[in-house]
Coordinates of C-alpha atoms and ligand atoms in Angstrom, one line a residue:
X31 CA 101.9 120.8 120.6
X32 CA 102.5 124.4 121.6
X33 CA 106.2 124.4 121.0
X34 CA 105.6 123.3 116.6
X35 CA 102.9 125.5 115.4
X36 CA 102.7 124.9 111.6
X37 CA 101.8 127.9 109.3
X38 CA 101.7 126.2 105.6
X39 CA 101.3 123.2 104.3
X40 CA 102.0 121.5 100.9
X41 CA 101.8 117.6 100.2
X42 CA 103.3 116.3 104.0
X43 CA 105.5 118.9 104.0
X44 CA 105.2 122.1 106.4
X45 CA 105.9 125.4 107.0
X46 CA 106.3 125.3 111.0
X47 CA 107.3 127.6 113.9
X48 CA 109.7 125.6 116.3
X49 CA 110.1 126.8 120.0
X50 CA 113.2 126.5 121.7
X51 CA 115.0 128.7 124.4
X52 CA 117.0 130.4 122.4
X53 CA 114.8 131.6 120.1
X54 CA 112.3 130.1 117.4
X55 CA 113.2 128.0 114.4
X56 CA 111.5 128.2 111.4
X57 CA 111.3 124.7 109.8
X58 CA 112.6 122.4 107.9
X59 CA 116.0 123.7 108.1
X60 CA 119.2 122.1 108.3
X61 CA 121.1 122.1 111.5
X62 CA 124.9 122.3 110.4
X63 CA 127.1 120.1 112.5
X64 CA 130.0 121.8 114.7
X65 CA 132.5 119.8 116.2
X66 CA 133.5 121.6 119.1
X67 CA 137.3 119.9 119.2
X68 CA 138.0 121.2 115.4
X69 CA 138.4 124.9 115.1
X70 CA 136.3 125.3 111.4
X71 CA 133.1 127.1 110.4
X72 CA 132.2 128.6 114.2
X73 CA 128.9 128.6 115.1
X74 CA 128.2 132.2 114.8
X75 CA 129.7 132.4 111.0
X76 CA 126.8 129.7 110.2
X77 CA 124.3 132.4 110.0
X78 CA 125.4 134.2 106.9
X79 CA 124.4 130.8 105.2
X80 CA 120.6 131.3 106.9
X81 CA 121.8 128.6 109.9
X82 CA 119.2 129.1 112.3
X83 CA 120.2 126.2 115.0
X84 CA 123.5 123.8 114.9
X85 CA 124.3 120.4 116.4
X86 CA 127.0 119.5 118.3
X87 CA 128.0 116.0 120.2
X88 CA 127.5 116.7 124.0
X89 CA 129.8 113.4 123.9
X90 CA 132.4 114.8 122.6
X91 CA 132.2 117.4 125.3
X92 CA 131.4 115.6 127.9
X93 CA 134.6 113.4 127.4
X94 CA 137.1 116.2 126.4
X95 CA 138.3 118.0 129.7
X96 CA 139.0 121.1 129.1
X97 CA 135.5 121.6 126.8
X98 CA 133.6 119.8 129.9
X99 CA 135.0 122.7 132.3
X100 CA 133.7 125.0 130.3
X101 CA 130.2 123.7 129.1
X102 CA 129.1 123.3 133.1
X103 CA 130.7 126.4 134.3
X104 CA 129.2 128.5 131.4
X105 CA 127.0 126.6 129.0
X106 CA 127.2 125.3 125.5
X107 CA 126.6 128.3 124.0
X108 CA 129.5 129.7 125.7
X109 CA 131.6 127.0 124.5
X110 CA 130.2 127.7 120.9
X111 CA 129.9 131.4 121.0
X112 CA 126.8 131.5 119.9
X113 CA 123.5 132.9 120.6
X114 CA 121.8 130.3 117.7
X115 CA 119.9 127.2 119.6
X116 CA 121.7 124.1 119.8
X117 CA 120.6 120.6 119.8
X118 CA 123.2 118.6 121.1
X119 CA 123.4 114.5 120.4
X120 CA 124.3 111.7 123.0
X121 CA 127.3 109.6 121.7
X122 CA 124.4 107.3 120.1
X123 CA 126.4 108.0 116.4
X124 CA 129.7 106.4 118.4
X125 CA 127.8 103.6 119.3
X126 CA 127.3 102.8 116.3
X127 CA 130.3 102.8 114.7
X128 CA 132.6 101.9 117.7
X129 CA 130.1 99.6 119.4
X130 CA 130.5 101.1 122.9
X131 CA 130.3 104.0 124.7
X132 CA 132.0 105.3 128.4
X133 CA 129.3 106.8 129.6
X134 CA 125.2 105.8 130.7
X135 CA 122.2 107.3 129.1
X136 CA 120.9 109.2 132.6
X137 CA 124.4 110.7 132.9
X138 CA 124.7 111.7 129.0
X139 CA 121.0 113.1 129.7
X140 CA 121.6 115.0 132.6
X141 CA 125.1 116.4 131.5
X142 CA 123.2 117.6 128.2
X143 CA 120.6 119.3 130.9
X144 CA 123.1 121.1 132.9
X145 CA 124.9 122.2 129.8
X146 CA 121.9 124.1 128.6
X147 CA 121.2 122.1 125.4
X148 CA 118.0 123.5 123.1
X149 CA 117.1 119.7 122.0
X150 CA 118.6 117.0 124.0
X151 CA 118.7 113.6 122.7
X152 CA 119.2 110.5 124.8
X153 CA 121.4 107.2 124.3
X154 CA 119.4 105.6 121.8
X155 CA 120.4 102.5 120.0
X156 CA 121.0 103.0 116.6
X157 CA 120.1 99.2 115.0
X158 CA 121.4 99.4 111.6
X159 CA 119.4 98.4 108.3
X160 CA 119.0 94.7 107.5
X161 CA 119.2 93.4 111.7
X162 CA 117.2 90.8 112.1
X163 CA 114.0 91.2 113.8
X164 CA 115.0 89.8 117.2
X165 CA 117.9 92.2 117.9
X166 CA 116.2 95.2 116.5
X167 CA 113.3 94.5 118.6
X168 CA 116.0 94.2 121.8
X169 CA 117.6 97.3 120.6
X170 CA 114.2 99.0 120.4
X171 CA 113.1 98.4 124.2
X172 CA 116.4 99.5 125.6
X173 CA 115.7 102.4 123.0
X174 CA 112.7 103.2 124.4
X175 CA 113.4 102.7 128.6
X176 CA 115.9 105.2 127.5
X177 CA 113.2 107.7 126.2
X178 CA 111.1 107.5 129.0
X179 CA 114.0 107.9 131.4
X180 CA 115.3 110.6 129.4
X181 CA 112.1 112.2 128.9
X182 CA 111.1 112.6 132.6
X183 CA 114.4 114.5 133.6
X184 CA 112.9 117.1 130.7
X185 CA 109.6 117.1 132.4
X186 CA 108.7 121.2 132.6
X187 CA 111.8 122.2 131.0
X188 CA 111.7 124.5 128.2
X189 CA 114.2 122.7 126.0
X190 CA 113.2 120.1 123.7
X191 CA 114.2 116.5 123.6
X192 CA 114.6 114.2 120.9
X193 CA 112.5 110.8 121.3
X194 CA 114.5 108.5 118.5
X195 CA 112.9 106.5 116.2
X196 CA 115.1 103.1 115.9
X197 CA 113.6 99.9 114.2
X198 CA 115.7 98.8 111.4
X199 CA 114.4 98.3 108.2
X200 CA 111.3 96.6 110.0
X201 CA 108.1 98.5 108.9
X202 CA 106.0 97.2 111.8
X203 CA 108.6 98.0 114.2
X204 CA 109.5 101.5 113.1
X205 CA 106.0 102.0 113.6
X206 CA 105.9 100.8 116.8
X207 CA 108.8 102.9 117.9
X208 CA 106.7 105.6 116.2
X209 CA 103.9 104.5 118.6
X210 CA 105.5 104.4 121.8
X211 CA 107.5 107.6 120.9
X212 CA 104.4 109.6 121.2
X213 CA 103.3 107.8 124.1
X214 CA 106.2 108.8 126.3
X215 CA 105.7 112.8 125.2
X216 CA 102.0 112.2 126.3
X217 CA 102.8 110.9 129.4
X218 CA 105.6 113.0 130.6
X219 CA 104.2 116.5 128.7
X220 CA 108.0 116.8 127.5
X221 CA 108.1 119.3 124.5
X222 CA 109.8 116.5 121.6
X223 CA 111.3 116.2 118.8
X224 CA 110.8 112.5 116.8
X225 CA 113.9 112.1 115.2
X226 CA 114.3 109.1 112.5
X227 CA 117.0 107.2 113.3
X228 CA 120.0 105.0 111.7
X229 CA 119.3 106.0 108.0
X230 CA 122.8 106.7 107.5
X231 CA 124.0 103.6 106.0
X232 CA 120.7 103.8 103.6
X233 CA 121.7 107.3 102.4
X234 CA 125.5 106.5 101.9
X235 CA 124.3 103.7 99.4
X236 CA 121.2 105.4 97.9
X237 CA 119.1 103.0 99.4
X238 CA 116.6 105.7 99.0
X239 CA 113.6 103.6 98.5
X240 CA 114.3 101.9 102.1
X241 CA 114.4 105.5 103.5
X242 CA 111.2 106.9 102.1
X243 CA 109.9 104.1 103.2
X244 CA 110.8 104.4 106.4
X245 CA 109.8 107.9 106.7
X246 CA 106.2 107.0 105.5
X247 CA 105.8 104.2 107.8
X248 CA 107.0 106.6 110.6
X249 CA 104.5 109.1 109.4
X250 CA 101.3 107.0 109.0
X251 CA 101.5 106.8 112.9
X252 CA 103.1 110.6 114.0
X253 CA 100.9 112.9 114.7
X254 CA 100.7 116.2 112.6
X255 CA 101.9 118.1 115.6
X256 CA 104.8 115.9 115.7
X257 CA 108.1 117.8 114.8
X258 CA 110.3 115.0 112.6
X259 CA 114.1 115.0 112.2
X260 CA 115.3 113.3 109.7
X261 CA 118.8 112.4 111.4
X262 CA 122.1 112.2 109.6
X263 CA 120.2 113.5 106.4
X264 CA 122.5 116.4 104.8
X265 CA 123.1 115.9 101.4
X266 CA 120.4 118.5 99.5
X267 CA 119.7 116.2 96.7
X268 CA 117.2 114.7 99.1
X269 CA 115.8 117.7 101.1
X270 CA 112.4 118.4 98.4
X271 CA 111.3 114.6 98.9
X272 CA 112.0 114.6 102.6
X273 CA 110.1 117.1 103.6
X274 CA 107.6 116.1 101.2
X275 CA 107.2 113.0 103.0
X276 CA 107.0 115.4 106.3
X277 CA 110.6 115.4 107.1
X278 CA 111.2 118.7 109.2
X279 CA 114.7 118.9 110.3
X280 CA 117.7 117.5 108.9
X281 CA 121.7 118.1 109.9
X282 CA 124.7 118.1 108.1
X283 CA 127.7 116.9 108.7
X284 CA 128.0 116.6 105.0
X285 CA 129.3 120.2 104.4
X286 CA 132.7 119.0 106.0
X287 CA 133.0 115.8 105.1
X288 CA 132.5 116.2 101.2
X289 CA 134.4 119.3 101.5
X290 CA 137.4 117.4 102.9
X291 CA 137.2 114.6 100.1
X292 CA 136.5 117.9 97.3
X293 CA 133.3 116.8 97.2
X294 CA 131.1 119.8 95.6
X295 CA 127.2 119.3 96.5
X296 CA 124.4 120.4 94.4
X297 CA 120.9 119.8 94.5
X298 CA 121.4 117.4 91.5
X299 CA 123.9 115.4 93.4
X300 CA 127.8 115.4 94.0
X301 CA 130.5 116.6 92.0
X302 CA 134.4 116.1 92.5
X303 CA 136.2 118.9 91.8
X304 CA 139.0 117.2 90.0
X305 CA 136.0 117.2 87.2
X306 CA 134.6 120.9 87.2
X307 CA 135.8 123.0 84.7
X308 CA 133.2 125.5 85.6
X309 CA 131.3 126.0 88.9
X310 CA 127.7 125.7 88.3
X311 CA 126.6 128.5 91.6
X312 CA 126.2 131.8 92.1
X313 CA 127.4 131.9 95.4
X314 CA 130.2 134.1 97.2
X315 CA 132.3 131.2 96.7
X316 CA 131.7 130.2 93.1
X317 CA 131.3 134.2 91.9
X318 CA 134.6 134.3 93.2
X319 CA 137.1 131.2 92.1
X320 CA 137.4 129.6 89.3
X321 CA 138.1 125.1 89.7
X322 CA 141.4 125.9 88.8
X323 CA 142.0 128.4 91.4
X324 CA 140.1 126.1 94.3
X325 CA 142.4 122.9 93.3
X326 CA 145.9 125.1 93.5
X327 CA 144.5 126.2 96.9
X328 CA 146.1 125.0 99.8
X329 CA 144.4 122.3 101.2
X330 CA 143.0 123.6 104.2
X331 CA 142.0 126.7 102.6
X332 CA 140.3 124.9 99.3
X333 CA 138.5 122.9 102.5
X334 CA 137.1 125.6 103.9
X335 CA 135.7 127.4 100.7
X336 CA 134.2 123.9 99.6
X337 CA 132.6 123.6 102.9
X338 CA 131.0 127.3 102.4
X339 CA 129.6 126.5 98.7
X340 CA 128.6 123.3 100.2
X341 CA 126.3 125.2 103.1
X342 CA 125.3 128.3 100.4
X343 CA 124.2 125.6 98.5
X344 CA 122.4 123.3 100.9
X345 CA 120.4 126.4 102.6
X346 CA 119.5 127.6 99.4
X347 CA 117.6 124.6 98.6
X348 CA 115.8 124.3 102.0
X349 CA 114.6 128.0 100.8
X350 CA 113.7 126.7 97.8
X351 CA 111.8 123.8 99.0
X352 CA 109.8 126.3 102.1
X353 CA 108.9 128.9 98.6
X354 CA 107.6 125.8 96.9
X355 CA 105.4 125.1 100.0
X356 CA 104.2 128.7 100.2
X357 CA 103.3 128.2 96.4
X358 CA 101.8 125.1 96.9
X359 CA 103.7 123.8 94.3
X360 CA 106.3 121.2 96.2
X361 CA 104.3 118.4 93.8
X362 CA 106.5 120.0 90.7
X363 CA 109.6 120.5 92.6
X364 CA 109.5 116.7 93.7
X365 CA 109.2 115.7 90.5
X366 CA 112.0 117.8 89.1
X367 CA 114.5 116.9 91.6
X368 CA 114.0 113.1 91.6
X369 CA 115.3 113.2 87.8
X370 CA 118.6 113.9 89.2
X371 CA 118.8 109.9 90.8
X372 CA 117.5 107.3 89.4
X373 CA 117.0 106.0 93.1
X374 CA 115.0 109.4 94.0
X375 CA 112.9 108.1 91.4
X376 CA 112.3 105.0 92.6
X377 CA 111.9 106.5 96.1
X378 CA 109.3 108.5 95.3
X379 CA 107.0 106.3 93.2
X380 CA 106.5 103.9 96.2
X381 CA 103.3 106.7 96.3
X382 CA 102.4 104.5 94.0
X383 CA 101.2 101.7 96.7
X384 CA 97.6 101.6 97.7
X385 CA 98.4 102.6 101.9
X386 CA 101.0 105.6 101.1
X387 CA 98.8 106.9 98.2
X388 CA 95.9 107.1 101.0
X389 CA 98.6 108.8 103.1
X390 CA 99.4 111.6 100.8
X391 CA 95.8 112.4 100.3
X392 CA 94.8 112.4 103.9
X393 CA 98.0 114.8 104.6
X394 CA 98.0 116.7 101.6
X395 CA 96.5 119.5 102.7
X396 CA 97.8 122.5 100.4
X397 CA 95.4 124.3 98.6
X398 CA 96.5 124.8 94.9
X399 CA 96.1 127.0 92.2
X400 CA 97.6 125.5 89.4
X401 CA 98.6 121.7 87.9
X402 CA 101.8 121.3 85.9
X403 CA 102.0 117.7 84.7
X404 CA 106.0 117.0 84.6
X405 CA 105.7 113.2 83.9
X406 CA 104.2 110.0 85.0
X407 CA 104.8 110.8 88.9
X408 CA 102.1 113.5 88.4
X409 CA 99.5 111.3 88.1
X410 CA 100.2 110.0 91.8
X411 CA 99.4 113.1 93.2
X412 CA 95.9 113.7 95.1
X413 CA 94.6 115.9 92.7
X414 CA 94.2 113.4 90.6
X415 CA 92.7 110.8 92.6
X416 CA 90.6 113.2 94.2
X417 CA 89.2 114.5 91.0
X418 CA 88.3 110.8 89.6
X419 CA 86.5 110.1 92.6
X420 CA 84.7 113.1 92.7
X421 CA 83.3 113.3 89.2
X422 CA 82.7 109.9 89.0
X423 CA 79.7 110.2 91.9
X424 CA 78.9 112.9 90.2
X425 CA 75.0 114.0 89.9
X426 CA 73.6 114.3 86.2
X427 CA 70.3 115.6 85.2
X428 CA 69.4 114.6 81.8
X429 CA 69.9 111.1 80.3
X430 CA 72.2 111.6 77.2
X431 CA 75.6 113.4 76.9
X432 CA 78.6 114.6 74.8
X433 CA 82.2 113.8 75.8
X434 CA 84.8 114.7 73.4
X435 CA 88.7 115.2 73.5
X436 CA 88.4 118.6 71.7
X437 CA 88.4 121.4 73.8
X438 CA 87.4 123.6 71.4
X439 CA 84.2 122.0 70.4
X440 CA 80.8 122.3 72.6
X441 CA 80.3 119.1 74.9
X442 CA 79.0 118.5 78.3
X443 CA 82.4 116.6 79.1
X444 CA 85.9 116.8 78.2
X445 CA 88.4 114.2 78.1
X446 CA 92.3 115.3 79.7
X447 CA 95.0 113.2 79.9
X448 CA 95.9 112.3 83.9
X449 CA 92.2 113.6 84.8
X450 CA 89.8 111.4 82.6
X451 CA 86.4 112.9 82.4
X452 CA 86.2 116.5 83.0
X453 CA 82.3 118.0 83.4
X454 CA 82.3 121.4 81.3
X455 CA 81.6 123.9 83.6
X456 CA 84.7 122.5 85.5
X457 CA 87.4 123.6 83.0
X458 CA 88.2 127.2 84.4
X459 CA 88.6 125.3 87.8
X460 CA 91.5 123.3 89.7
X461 CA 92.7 120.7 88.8
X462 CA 91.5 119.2 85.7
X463 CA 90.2 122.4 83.9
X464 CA 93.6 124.6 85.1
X465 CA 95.7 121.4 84.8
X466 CA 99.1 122.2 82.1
X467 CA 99.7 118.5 80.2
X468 CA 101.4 118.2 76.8
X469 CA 98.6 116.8 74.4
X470 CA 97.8 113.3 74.2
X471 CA 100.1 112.4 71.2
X472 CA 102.9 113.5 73.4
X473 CA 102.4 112.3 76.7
X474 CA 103.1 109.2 78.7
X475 CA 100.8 106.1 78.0
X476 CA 99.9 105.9 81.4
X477 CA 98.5 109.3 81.7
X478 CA 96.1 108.1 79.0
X479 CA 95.1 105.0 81.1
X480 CA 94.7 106.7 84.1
X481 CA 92.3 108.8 82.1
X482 CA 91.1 105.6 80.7
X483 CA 90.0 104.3 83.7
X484 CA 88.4 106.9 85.0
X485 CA 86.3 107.5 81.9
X486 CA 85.1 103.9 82.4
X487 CA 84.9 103.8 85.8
X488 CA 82.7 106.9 85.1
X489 CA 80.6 105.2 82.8
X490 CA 80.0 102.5 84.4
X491 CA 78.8 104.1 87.2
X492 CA 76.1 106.0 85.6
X493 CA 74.8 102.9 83.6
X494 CA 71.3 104.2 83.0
X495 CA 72.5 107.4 81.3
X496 CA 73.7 107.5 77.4
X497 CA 77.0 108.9 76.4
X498 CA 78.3 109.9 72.9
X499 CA 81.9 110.3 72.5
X500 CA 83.9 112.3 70.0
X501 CA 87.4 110.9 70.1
X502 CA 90.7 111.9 68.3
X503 CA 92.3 109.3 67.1
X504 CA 95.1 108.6 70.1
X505 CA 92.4 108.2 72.5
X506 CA 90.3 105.4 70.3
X507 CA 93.7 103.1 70.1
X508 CA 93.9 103.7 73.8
X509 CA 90.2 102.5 74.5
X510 CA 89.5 98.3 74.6
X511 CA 86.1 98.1 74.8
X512 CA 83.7 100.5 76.1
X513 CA 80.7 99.7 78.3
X514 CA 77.0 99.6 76.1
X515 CA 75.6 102.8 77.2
X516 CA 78.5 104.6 75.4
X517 CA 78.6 105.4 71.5
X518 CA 81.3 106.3 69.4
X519 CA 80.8 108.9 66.9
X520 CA 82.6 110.5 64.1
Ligands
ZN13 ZN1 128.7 127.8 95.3

């Protein structure tokens, strides 16, 4: 679609260009949350922490008088002060936890319109996780009436609008919402954004494995050109897996709420800051107070300066995660920030299963340069499935050969940890011949069976040719058997 035009690519994530009115957004970012009925961070003060669009709740507005008056007379950016795009959200998050809402979806719609938001989103329903199938199914075709009516009142308009993705914790449905999502942008020509919906309750109790899942299922049936918002997503522990999974936007509300509990974020996860003796950032906030000095604060005041760390440090990782992506090297960065959760952990490895595996390799589309092994989530990566499959068909001219685990002896293949069989002439190149691992005494068992299998597999496959292998001792205890046309030799 014209309005995402994606520049780099590493795993699913991207580097994109996102088109509104007022201005173009470089994604993923994070979309701070402004509530327009508490004065706090403004708009316009958002940018020193790299804030390239906000959110606010057109419901909010649209039910507040005096704000009402002046979104239609002058705009929401008027009412914000701002010259930063907006996205504005429906009243769907009220729904949710208040069960009812005074206003219709064409009216919330239309007042978002005439208000001048960037990225409109209509009155979805967000089901929450667990429903059962019948009512999240009901939920999801009022849902989606709502899209389509939504979507043709932003027929040939410039700004965006947001086509929720509802379904529960139902694969097949989120899918389907996925499906029908797409299908109402094709149809009306509306310029969308697909955000996930109703993951909030999964994030607040690190259901994280429910979420990636989610975002995967969502993913198998998005387009690439497909913009995705991961909605109600702000804590940055999660951002390098998110948008690893293809996660584009996310928002935060978090900054303020943490802040008002003295909740400190980090990329690792949350502090309190009843427990810091020492601030572990470098930001204007941290270079400048000590704990001791925050928690004598007046409360207000300590609010605010946690809120600011809690943005420095939330926009710094989205910068960290869009370098990673330029260096295609989001792989490592994944795997070092899921060691900060045990959950991100477990979140991650569902890569592990057959149809998302297949998914990462079809999307992963970053060309690399290097191959730092950080532990056993390294081996789910495409490089190293790609690289098994590849030598394995490999064509051999001759009809005996040397494989041995010593790099430093003559051989026609090499055996690596992760890789398996690696031809000679292949170890100046990506991935096996560049690849960093620890040696085989010291690395995971699995990164020997892997390799395992894929020395097997390979001679298997090439039955009517005659290996000899020279193996070091770790890799003999970590063969069974091996197939007839393979010797061992000392
Ligand atoms: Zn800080």
């Amino acid at each position: 679609m014209e309005h995402f035009e994606i520049t780099h690519r590493d795993a699913m994530g991207r580097i994109a260009r996102l088109e509104t009115p007022h201005g173009v957004v470089e994604t993923p970012t994070l979309m701070p949350v402004i509530n327009p009925n508490i004065d706090f961070i403004s708009a316009e003060e958002m940018k020193k922490f790299g804030t390239e669009v906000v959110i606010t709740n057109s419901y909010i507005v649209y039910r507040t008088g005096r704000l009402r008056e002046i979104a239609l007379q002058k705009g929401i950016h008027a009412l914000l002060d701002t010259d930063l795009a907006v996205m504005t959200d429906s009243g769907s998050y009220q729904l949710m936890v208040y069960g009812d809402v005074e206003v219709n979806n064409k009216e919330i719609v239309e007042f978002q319109k005439a208000i001048g938001s960037d990225i409109a989103v209509p009155l979805d329903i967000p089901t929450p996780p667990d429903s059962a199938i019948t009512f999240a199914e009901e939920d999801l075709r009022t849902t989606l009436e709502r899209e389509k009516e939504a979507a043709e009142l932003f027929t040939s308009e410039k700004s965006l609008i947001a086509l929720p993705i509802q379904g529960s914790t139902h694969p097949e449905l989120r899918r389907r919402a996925a499906e029908k999502a797409v299908e109402v942008a094709e149809e009306t020509g509306v310029r969308a954004v697909f955000p996930v919906g109703a993951i909030v309750p999964l994030l607040d109790t690190y259901r994280l494995t429910d979420v990636a899942r989610i975002i995967l299922e969502v993913k198998s049936v998005l387009p690439a050109w497909a913009p995705v918002h991961l909605f109600g997503a702000g804590h940055p522990m999660f951002f390098a897996v998110a948008v690893a999974l293809g996660c584009d936007l996310f928002d935060s509300a978090a900054y303020a709420l943490y802040a008002k509990d003295d909740r400190y974020l980090t990329p690792y996860g949350t502090k309190k800051l009843e427990e810091l003796q020492y601030l572990p950032c470098n930001c204007p906030v941290c270079s400048e107070y000590t704990p001791e000095e925050l928690r004598k604060m007046e409360r207000g005041e300590r609010r605010r300066l946690i809120a600011e760390h809690n943005l420095y440090v939330s926009f710094e990782e989205i910068r960290t995660v869009k370098q990673a992506i330029k260096e295609n090297a989001l792989f490592e960065l994944v795997e070092n920030r899921i060691r900060s959760h045990p959950h991100l952990i477990g979140a991650w490895r569902l890569l592990k299963e057959e149809k998302y595996a297949g998914l990462m390799e079809l999307l992963d589309a970053g060309i690399k340069q290097t191959f730092f092994y950080t532990g056993i989530e390294s081996l789910y990566r495409p490089a190293v499935v790609r690289h098994a499959e590849r030598i394995k068909r490999i064509e051999l001219e001759g009809d005996e050969f040397t494989i041995s685990t010593n790099l430093l002896e003559n051989a026609d293949f090499y055996l690596r940890p992760a890789f398996g069989v690696v031809p000679a002439e292949l170890m100046e190149s990506y991935p096996a011949g560049h690849a960093e691992i620890p040696p085989a005494e010291f690395i995971e068992d699995e990164a020997l069976k892997v390799a395992v299998k894929n020395l097997i597999d390979f001679l298997e496959f090439h039955r009517d040719k005659k290996f000899r292998l020279k193996l070091d001792d770790i890799w003999k205890q970590s063969i069974e058997k091996l197939p007839s046309n393979a010797l061992l030799i000392e």
